Each structure stands twice: as C-alpha cells, then as structure tokens.
Amino acid sequence: MLMTKGYCLEFSNSGLFAAAQPVSYGDVVDLDPMDPQQINAYFLFQKTLDWQSEEEVRLVAPRGSEAIVGFHPDLLTRIIVGQCMLDRKVDVIQKWANLRSPKLAIIRAEYDEFEHKLNFIPVLE
C-alpha cells in the first residue's frame, strides 16, 4: 500500500519551468557508473515503472548553481497533498492557499491499488 504523507507543488510550464524535462520510466534504471560515456545527467531523468503514475518532470540546475531558486508565485498552479497527510496539515496548507488571489487549488492524490493509478480529489474548504 502506498502511504503518501507529503505534498507536490505543481507549476505552469512557463518561465523558469519551461526548461523542465519529462522523466522516462522503465523496468530498470539503466546506468553503469564505470562507463565514462554514461557519466552525464541522463540518469536524473529515469525512474522505474513503479513511479509512472507520477508523470513527473524535472528541472535540473548545473553544478555550482544557487541552492535556492526564486520564481514568480503565479507560476505555482496547485498543491497536491498525499492521501495520508494529516487533516490538520492540509488545513494549514489550505489557509495559506486561500490568501492568494486567485485562491490556489488544493487536491488530494489517492492511489487506486486495483487500477494502479492516482486519482485526484479536490480538497473542499
């Protein structure tokens, strides 16, 4: 059973995030660290099929870049909370999201073990 207690921030595919690249999913993450031709950032965009329902994209900065990256708040489009996140924590996120104009959407991700997919349910105020 997938027990997700965290959250995911969803951004629009513009501004800084236009450079994000999709993750590829396969049976195994194919990386041979002893092969000099494979010493690149490609492995950062690979995950096993177990994670395919995430439909993840990643933004990778070059080495030596600043650890904290600023972005315009309007690029944040919604917050996805895990199915096991405590309601009191979801309430804190909801209160924060309601301060924004327009309000920021909050949804809960619930894993369907039968279908092996994520379902997204709006969090009501």
PDB file of C-alpha atoms in Angstrom:
ATOM      1  CA  MET A   1       0.000   0.000   0.000  1.00  0.00           C
ATOM      2  CA  LEU A   2       1.309   3.413  -0.968  1.00  0.00           C
ATOM      3  CA  MET A   3       1.359   5.705   2.081  1.00  0.00           C
ATOM      4  CA  THR A   4       1.884   9.262   0.900  1.00  0.00           C
ATOM      5  CA  LYS A   5       2.019  11.925   3.594  1.00  0.00           C
ATOM      6  CA  GLY A   6       3.810  14.647   1.652  1.00  0.00           C
ATOM      7  CA  TYR A   7       2.851  17.156  -0.974  1.00  0.00           C
ATOM      8  CA  CYS A   8       3.709  18.115  -4.527  1.00  0.00           C
ATOM      9  CA  LEU A   9       3.835  21.632  -5.916  1.00  0.00           C
ATOM     10  CA  GLU A  10       2.532  21.918  -9.478  1.00  0.00           C
ATOM     11  CA  PHE A  11       3.827  24.722 -11.682  1.00  0.00           C
ATOM     12  CA  SER A  12       2.812  26.032 -15.087  1.00  0.00           C
ATOM     13  CA  ASN A  13       5.090  25.073 -17.948  1.00  0.00           C
ATOM     14  CA  SER A  14       6.375  28.614 -18.413  1.00  0.00           C
ATOM     15  CA  GLY A  15       9.061  30.954 -17.130  1.00  0.00           C
ATOM     16  CA  LEU A  16      11.783  29.061 -15.297  1.00  0.00           C
ATOM     17  CA  PHE A  17       9.772  25.829 -15.557  1.00  0.00           C
ATOM     18  CA  ALA A  18       9.671  25.841 -19.375  1.00  0.00           C
ATOM     19  CA  ALA A  19      13.092  24.121 -19.194  1.00  0.00           C
ATOM     20  CA  ALA A  20      11.701  21.125 -17.259  1.00  0.00           C
ATOM     21  CA  GLN A  21      12.160  17.739 -18.939  1.00  0.00           C
ATOM     22  CA  PRO A  22       9.945  14.650 -18.638  1.00  0.00           C
ATOM     23  CA  VAL A  23      11.107  11.634 -16.659  1.00  0.00           C
ATOM     24  CA  SER A  24      11.269   8.350 -18.578  1.00  0.00           C
ATOM     25  CA  TYR A  25      10.019   5.200 -16.873  1.00  0.00           C
ATOM     26  CA  GLY A  26      11.323   1.678 -17.466  1.00  0.00           C
ATOM     27  CA  ASP A  27      11.787  -1.741 -15.901  1.00  0.00           C
ATOM     28  CA  VAL A  28      15.188  -0.701 -14.541  1.00  0.00           C
ATOM     29  CA  VAL A  29      17.208   2.474 -14.322  1.00  0.00           C
ATOM     30  CA  ASP A  30      19.990   1.677 -16.772  1.00  0.00           C
ATOM     31  CA  LEU A  31      23.220   3.216 -15.523  1.00  0.00           C
ATOM     32  CA  ASP A  32      26.731   1.835 -15.493  1.00  0.00           C
ATOM     33  CA  PRO A  33      28.819   4.237 -13.362  1.00  0.00           C
ATOM     34  CA  MET A  34      32.001   2.584 -14.691  1.00  0.00           C
ATOM     35  CA  ASP A  35      31.175   3.567 -18.294  1.00  0.00           C
ATOM     36  CA  PRO A  36      32.593   7.072 -18.986  1.00  0.00           C
ATOM     37  CA  GLN A  37      30.048   7.573 -21.794  1.00  0.00           C
ATOM     38  CA  GLN A  38      27.239   7.276 -19.247  1.00  0.00           C
ATOM     39  CA  ILE A  39      28.623   9.923 -16.901  1.00  0.00           C
ATOM     40  CA  ASN A  40      26.033  12.566 -17.687  1.00  0.00           C
ATOM     41  CA  ALA A  41      22.802  13.865 -16.210  1.00  0.00           C
ATOM     42  CA  TYR A  42      20.549  11.499 -18.196  1.00  0.00           C
ATOM     43  CA  PHE A  43      20.084   9.158 -15.226  1.00  0.00           C
ATOM     44  CA  LEU A  44      18.454  12.053 -13.315  1.00  0.00           C
ATOM     45  CA  PHE A  45      15.503  11.722 -15.692  1.00  0.00           C
ATOM     46  CA  GLN A  46      14.908   7.991 -15.210  1.00  0.00           C
ATOM     47  CA  LYS A  47      12.697   6.126 -12.756  1.00  0.00           C
ATOM     48  CA  THR A  48      11.294   2.620 -12.558  1.00  0.00           C
ATOM     49  CA  LEU A  49       7.774   1.795 -13.712  1.00  0.00           C
ATOM     50  CA  ASP A  50       6.600   1.801 -10.060  1.00  0.00           C
ATOM     51  CA  TRP A  51       6.590   5.607 -10.234  1.00  0.00           C
ATOM     52  CA  GLN A  52       4.987   6.033 -13.671  1.00  0.00           C
ATOM     53  CA  SER A  53       1.694   7.325 -12.289  1.00  0.00           C
ATOM     54  CA  GLU A  54       3.508  10.483 -11.133  1.00  0.00           C
ATOM     55  CA  GLU A  55       4.004  11.726 -14.710  1.00  0.00           C
ATOM     56  CA  GLU A  56       6.939  13.683 -13.318  1.00  0.00           C
ATOM     57  CA  VAL A  57       9.023  16.341 -14.989  1.00  0.00           C
ATOM     58  CA  ARG A  58      12.286  17.587 -13.515  1.00  0.00           C
ATOM     59  CA  LEU A  59      14.254  20.767 -13.621  1.00  0.00           C
ATOM     60  CA  VAL A  60      17.973  20.235 -13.073  1.00  0.00           C
ATOM     61  CA  ALA A  61      20.388  23.111 -12.497  1.00  0.00           C
ATOM     62  CA  PRO A  62      24.070  22.969 -13.417  1.00  0.00           C
ATOM     63  CA  ARG A  63      26.629  22.203 -10.713  1.00  0.00           C
ATOM     64  CA  GLY A  64      27.612  25.261  -8.765  1.00  0.00           C
ATOM     65  CA  SER A  65      24.196  26.900  -9.194  1.00  0.00           C
ATOM     66  CA  GLU A  66      22.488  28.607  -6.302  1.00  0.00           C
ATOM     67  CA  ALA A  67      20.758  26.144  -3.962  1.00  0.00           C
ATOM     68  CA  ILE A  68      17.657  28.340  -3.706  1.00  0.00           C
ATOM     69  CA  VAL A  69      15.908  29.371  -6.899  1.00  0.00           C
ATOM     70  CA  GLY A  70      13.340  32.165  -6.929  1.00  0.00           C
ATOM     71  CA  PHE A  71      10.249  32.128  -9.128  1.00  0.00           C
ATOM     72  CA  HIS A  72       7.169  34.251  -9.623  1.00  0.00           C
ATOM     73  CA  PRO A  73       4.338  32.978  -7.346  1.00  0.00           C
ATOM     74  CA  ASP A  74       1.857  32.965 -10.237  1.00  0.00           C
ATOM     75  CA  LEU A  75       3.782  30.019 -11.730  1.00  0.00           C
ATOM     76  CA  LEU A  76       2.500  27.846  -8.869  1.00  0.00           C
ATOM     77  CA  THR A  77      -0.808  26.410 -10.138  1.00  0.00           C
ATOM     78  CA  ARG A  78      -1.903  23.959  -7.425  1.00  0.00           C
ATOM     79  CA  ILE A  79      -0.793  21.843  -4.492  1.00  0.00           C
ATOM     80  CA  ILE A  80      -1.323  18.096  -4.427  1.00  0.00           C
ATOM     81  CA  VAL A  81      -1.384  16.551  -0.947  1.00  0.00           C
ATOM     82  CA  GLY A  82      -0.814  12.880  -0.183  1.00  0.00           C
ATOM     83  CA  GLN A  83      -3.668  10.591   0.781  1.00  0.00           C
ATOM     84  CA  CYS A  84      -2.259  10.070   4.287  1.00  0.00           C
ATOM     85  CA  MET A  85      -1.364  13.679   5.059  1.00  0.00           C
ATOM     86  CA  LEU A  86      -2.931  14.647   8.373  1.00  0.00           C
ATOM     87  CA  ASP A  87      -6.041  16.823   8.013  1.00  0.00           C
ATOM     88  CA  ARG A  88      -4.585  19.447  10.340  1.00  0.00           C
ATOM     89  CA  LYS A  89      -1.611  19.823   7.984  1.00  0.00           C
ATOM     90  CA  VAL A  90      -3.910  20.020   4.953  1.00  0.00           C
ATOM     91  CA  ASP A  91      -5.861  22.753   6.785  1.00  0.00           C
ATOM     92  CA  VAL A  92      -2.673  24.794   7.247  1.00  0.00           C
ATOM     93  CA  ILE A  93      -1.880  24.484   3.532  1.00  0.00           C
ATOM     94  CA  GLN A  94      -5.484  25.370   2.633  1.00  0.00           C
ATOM     95  CA  LYS A  95      -5.419  28.522   4.787  1.00  0.00           C
ATOM     96  CA  TRP A  96      -2.166  29.598   3.157  1.00  0.00           C
ATOM     97  CA  ALA A  97      -3.534  28.874  -0.347  1.00  0.00           C
ATOM     98  CA  ASN A  98      -6.676  30.909   0.347  1.00  0.00           C
ATOM     99  CA  LEU A  99      -4.550  34.015   0.995  1.00  0.00           C
ATOM    100  CA  ARG A 100      -3.563  34.112  -2.650  1.00  0.00           C
ATOM    101  CA  SER A 101      -5.627  35.863  -5.294  1.00  0.00           C
ATOM    102  CA  PRO A 102      -6.901  33.926  -7.080  1.00  0.00           C
ATOM    103  CA  LYS A 103      -7.020  31.167  -4.486  1.00  0.00           C
ATOM    104  CA  LEU A 104      -4.696  28.244  -5.097  1.00  0.00           C
ATOM    105  CA  ALA A 105      -6.320  24.854  -5.760  1.00  0.00           C
ATOM    106  CA  ILE A 106      -5.585  22.041  -3.301  1.00  0.00           C
ATOM    107  CA  ILE A 107      -6.226  18.429  -4.324  1.00  0.00           C
ATOM    108  CA  ARG A 108      -5.606  15.106  -2.624  1.00  0.00           C
ATOM    109  CA  ALA A 109      -3.899  12.283  -4.518  1.00  0.00           C
ATOM    110  CA  GLU A 110      -5.261   8.847  -3.693  1.00  0.00           C
ATOM    111  CA  TYR A 111      -3.655   5.723  -5.098  1.00  0.00           C
ATOM    112  CA  ASP A 112      -6.030   3.171  -6.630  1.00  0.00           C
ATOM    113  CA  GLU A 113      -4.336  -0.190  -5.992  1.00  0.00           C
ATOM    114  CA  PHE A 114      -6.690  -2.011  -8.364  1.00  0.00           C
ATOM    115  CA  GLU A 115      -6.131   0.340 -11.323  1.00  0.00           C
ATOM    116  CA  HIS A 116      -2.519   1.209 -10.324  1.00  0.00           C
ATOM    117  CA  LYS A 117      -3.117   4.910 -10.845  1.00  0.00           C
ATOM    118  CA  LEU A 118      -3.550   8.141  -8.923  1.00  0.00           C
ATOM    119  CA  ASN A 119      -6.966   9.720  -8.523  1.00  0.00           C
ATOM    120  CA  PHE A 120      -7.170  13.422  -7.725  1.00  0.00           C
ATOM    121  CA  ILE A 121      -9.919  14.650  -5.403  1.00  0.00           C
ATOM    122  CA  PRO A 122     -10.453  18.381  -4.728  1.00  0.00           C
ATOM    123  CA  VAL A 123      -9.967  19.395  -1.092  1.00  0.00           C
ATOM    124  CA  LEU A 124     -13.019  21.341  -0.019  1.00  0.00           C
ATOM    125  CA  GLU A 125     -12.660  24.387   2.197  1.00  0.00           C
TER     126      GLU A 125
END
